[in-house]
CSV table of C-alpha atoms in Angstrom, one decimal:
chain,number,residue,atom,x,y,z
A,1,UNK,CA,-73.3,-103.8,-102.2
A,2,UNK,CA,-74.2,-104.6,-106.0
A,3,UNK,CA,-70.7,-105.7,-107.1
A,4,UNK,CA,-70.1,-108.3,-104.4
A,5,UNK,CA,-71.9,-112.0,-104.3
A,6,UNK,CA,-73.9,-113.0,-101.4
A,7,UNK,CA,-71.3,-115.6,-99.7
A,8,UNK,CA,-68.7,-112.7,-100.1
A,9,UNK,CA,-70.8,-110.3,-98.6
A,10,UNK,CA,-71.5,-112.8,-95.9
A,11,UNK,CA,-67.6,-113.5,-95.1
A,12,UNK,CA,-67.0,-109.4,-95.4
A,13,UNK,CA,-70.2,-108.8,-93.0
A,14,UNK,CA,-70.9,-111.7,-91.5
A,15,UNK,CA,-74.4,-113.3,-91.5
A,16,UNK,CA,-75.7,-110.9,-88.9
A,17,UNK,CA,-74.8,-107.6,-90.3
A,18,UNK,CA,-72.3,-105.3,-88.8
A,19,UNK,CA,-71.2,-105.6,-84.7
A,20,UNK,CA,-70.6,-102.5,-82.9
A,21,UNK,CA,-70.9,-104.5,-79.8
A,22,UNK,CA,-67.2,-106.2,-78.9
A,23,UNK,CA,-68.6,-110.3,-78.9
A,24,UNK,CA,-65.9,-112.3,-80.4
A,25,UNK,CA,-67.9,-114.0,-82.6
A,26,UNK,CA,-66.1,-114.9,-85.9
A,27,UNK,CA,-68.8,-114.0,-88.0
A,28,UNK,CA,-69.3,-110.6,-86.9
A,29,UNK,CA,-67.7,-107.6,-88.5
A,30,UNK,CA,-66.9,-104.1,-86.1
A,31,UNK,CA,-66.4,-101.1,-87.2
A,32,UNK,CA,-64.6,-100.6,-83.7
A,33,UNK,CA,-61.1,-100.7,-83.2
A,34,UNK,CA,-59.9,-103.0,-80.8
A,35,UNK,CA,-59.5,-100.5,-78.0
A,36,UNK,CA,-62.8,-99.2,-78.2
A,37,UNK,CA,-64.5,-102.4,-77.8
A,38,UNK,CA,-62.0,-102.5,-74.6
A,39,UNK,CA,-63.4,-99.1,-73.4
A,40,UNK,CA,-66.9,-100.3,-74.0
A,41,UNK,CA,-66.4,-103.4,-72.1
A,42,UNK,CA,-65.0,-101.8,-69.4
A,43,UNK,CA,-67.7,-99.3,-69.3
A,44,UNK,CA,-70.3,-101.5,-69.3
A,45,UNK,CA,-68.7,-103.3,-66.2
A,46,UNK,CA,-68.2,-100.2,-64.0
A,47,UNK,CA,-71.5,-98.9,-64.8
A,48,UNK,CA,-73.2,-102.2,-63.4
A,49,UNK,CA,-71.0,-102.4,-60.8
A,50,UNK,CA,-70.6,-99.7,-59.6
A,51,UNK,CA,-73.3,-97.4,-60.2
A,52,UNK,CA,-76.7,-99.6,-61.6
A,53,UNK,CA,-76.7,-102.7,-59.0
A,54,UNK,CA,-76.3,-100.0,-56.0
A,55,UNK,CA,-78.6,-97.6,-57.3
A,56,UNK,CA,-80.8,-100.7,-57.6
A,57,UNK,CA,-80.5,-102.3,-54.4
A,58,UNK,CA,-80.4,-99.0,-52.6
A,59,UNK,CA,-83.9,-98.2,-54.4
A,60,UNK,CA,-85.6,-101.7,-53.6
A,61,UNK,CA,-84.4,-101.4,-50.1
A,62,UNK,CA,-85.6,-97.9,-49.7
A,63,UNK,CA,-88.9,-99.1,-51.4
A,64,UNK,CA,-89.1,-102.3,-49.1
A,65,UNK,CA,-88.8,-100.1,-45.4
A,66,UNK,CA,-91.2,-96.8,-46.7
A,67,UNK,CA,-93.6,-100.2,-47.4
A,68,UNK,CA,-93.5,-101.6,-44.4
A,69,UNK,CA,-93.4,-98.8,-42.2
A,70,UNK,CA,-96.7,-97.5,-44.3
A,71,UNK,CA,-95.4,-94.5,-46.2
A,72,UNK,CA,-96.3,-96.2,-49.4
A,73,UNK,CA,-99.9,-97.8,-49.3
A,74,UNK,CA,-101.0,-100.2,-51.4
A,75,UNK,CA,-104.4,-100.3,-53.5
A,76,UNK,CA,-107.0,-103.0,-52.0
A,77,UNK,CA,-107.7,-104.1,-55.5
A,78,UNK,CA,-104.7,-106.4,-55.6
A,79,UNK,CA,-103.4,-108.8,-52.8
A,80,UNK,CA,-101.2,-106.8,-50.6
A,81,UNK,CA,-97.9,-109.1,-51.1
A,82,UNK,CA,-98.0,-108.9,-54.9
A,83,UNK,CA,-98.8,-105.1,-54.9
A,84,UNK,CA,-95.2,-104.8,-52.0
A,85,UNK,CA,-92.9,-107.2,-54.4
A,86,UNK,CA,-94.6,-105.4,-57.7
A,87,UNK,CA,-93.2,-101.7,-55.9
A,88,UNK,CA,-90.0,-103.5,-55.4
A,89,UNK,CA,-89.3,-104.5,-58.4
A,90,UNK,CA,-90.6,-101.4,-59.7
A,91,UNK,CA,-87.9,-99.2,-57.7
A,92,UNK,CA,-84.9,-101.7,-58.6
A,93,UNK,CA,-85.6,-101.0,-62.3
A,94,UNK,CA,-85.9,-97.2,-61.9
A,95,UNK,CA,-82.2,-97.8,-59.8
A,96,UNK,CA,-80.7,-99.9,-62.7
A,97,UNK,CA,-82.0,-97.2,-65.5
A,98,UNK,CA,-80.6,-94.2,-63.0
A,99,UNK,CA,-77.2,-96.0,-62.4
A,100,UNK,CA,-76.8,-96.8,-66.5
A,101,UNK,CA,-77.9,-93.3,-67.5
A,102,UNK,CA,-75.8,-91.4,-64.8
A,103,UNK,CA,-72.3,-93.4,-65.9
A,104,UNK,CA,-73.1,-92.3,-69.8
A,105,UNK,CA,-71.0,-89.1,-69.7
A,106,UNK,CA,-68.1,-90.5,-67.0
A,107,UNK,CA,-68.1,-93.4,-70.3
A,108,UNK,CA,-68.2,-90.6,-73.0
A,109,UNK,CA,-65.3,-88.9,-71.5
A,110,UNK,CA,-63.2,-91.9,-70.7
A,111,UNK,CA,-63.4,-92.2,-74.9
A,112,UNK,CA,-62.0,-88.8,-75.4
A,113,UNK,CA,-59.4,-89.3,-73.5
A,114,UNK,CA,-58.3,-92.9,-73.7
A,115,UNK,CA,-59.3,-93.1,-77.9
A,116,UNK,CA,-59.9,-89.7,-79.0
A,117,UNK,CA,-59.3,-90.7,-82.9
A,118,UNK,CA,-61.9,-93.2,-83.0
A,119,UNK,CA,-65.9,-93.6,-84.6
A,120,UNK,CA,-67.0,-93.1,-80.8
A,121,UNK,CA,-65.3,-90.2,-80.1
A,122,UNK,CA,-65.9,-88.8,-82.7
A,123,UNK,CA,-69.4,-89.1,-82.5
A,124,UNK,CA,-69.4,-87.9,-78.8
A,125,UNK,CA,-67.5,-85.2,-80.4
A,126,UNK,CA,-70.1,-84.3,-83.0
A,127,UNK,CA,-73.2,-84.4,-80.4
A,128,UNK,CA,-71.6,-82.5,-77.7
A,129,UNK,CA,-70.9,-79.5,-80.8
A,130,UNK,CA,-67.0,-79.8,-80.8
A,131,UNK,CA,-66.6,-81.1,-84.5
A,132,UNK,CA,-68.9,-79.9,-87.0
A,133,UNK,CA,-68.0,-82.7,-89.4
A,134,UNK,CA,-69.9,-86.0,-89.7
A,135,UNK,CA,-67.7,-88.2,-90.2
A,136,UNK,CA,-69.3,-91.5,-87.7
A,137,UNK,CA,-71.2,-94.7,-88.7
A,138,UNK,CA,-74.3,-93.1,-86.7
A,139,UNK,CA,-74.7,-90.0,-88.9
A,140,UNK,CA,-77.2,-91.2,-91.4
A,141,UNK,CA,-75.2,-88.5,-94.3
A,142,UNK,CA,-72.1,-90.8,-94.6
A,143,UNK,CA,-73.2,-94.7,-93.8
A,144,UNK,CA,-72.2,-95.5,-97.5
A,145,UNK,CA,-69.2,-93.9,-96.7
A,146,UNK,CA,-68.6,-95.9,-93.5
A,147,UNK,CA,-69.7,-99.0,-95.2
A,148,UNK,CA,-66.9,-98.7,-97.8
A,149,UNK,CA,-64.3,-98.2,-94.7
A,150,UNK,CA,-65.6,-101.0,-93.2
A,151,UNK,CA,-65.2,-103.5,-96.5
A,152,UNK,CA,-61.3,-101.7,-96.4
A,153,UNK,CA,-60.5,-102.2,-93.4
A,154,UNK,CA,-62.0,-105.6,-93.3
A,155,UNK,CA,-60.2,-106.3,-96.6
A,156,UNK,CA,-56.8,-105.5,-95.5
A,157,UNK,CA,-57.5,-107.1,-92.1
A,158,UNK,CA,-58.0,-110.7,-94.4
A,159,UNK,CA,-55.1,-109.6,-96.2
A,160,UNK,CA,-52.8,-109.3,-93.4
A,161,UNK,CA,-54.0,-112.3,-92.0
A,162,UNK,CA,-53.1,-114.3,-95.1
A,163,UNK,CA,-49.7,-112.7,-95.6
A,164,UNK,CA,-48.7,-111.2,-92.2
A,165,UNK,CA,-45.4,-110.4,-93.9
């Protein structure tokens, strides 16, 4: 951004860069509409809740009685009780990585239905073959282009917020 002074790129951007996450911080700037950082809130919760922390526990538990009842030996090199909480802990992450990845496409498709005009969707769109276009923030072709959306829509957000009327 050659035209634009450092402080105005730092009220247009904010001082970390672009958001894509949905944090309220003020100084943040996201490309997402406000319903997309809804979606991705609420996907986030459901896939912790209801897939990664069962999927985890499920896995350390599993982990913990195949240990004790001496399906899974340990190696004599360590101390026994480090080597059992070390499998554990092992398993739970494997359950939390299984439960994240296997809510990924109930996620995807909740945006296609719920925002199917938005950079997400659109994205999902492009990556599962259905548009040919790229058109999103991740395709490295158009980032300039997104960038200059961004400093519009940002723009006329300050805009409207100044004069509502």
């Amino acid at each position: 951004m050659r035209g634009l002074s450092k402080e105005e790129q730092d009220q247009l951007w904010g001082k970390k860069g672009v958001s894509l996450s949905g944090t309220k911080s003020a100084d943040k700037y996201s490309v997402l509409d406000p319903e997309e950082r809804i979606i991705i809130s609420e996907c986030q919760d459901e896939a912790f809740w209801y897939r990664s922390l069962p999927l985890s526990l499920s896995f350390a538990l599993g982990t913990f009685v195949l240990n004790q009842k001496g399906f899974l030996p340990t190696p004599s090199l360590v101390p026994n009780n480090i080597t059992k909480v070390g499998m554990i802990l092992g398993a739970s992450f494997v359950g939390f990585g299984t439960g994240q990845f296997s809510y990924s496409n109930v996620c995807a498709d909740k945006f296609l239905s719920r925002y199917p005009e938005g950079v997400v969707a659109t994205d999902i769109r492009m990556k599962r073959g259905i548009q040919t276009v790229p058109y999103s923030i991740f395709s490295p072709i158009n980032q300039q282009t997104w960038r200059q959306l961004a400093q519009m829509r940002e723009r006329s957000r300050i805009r409207d917020s100044i004069d509502p009327g």
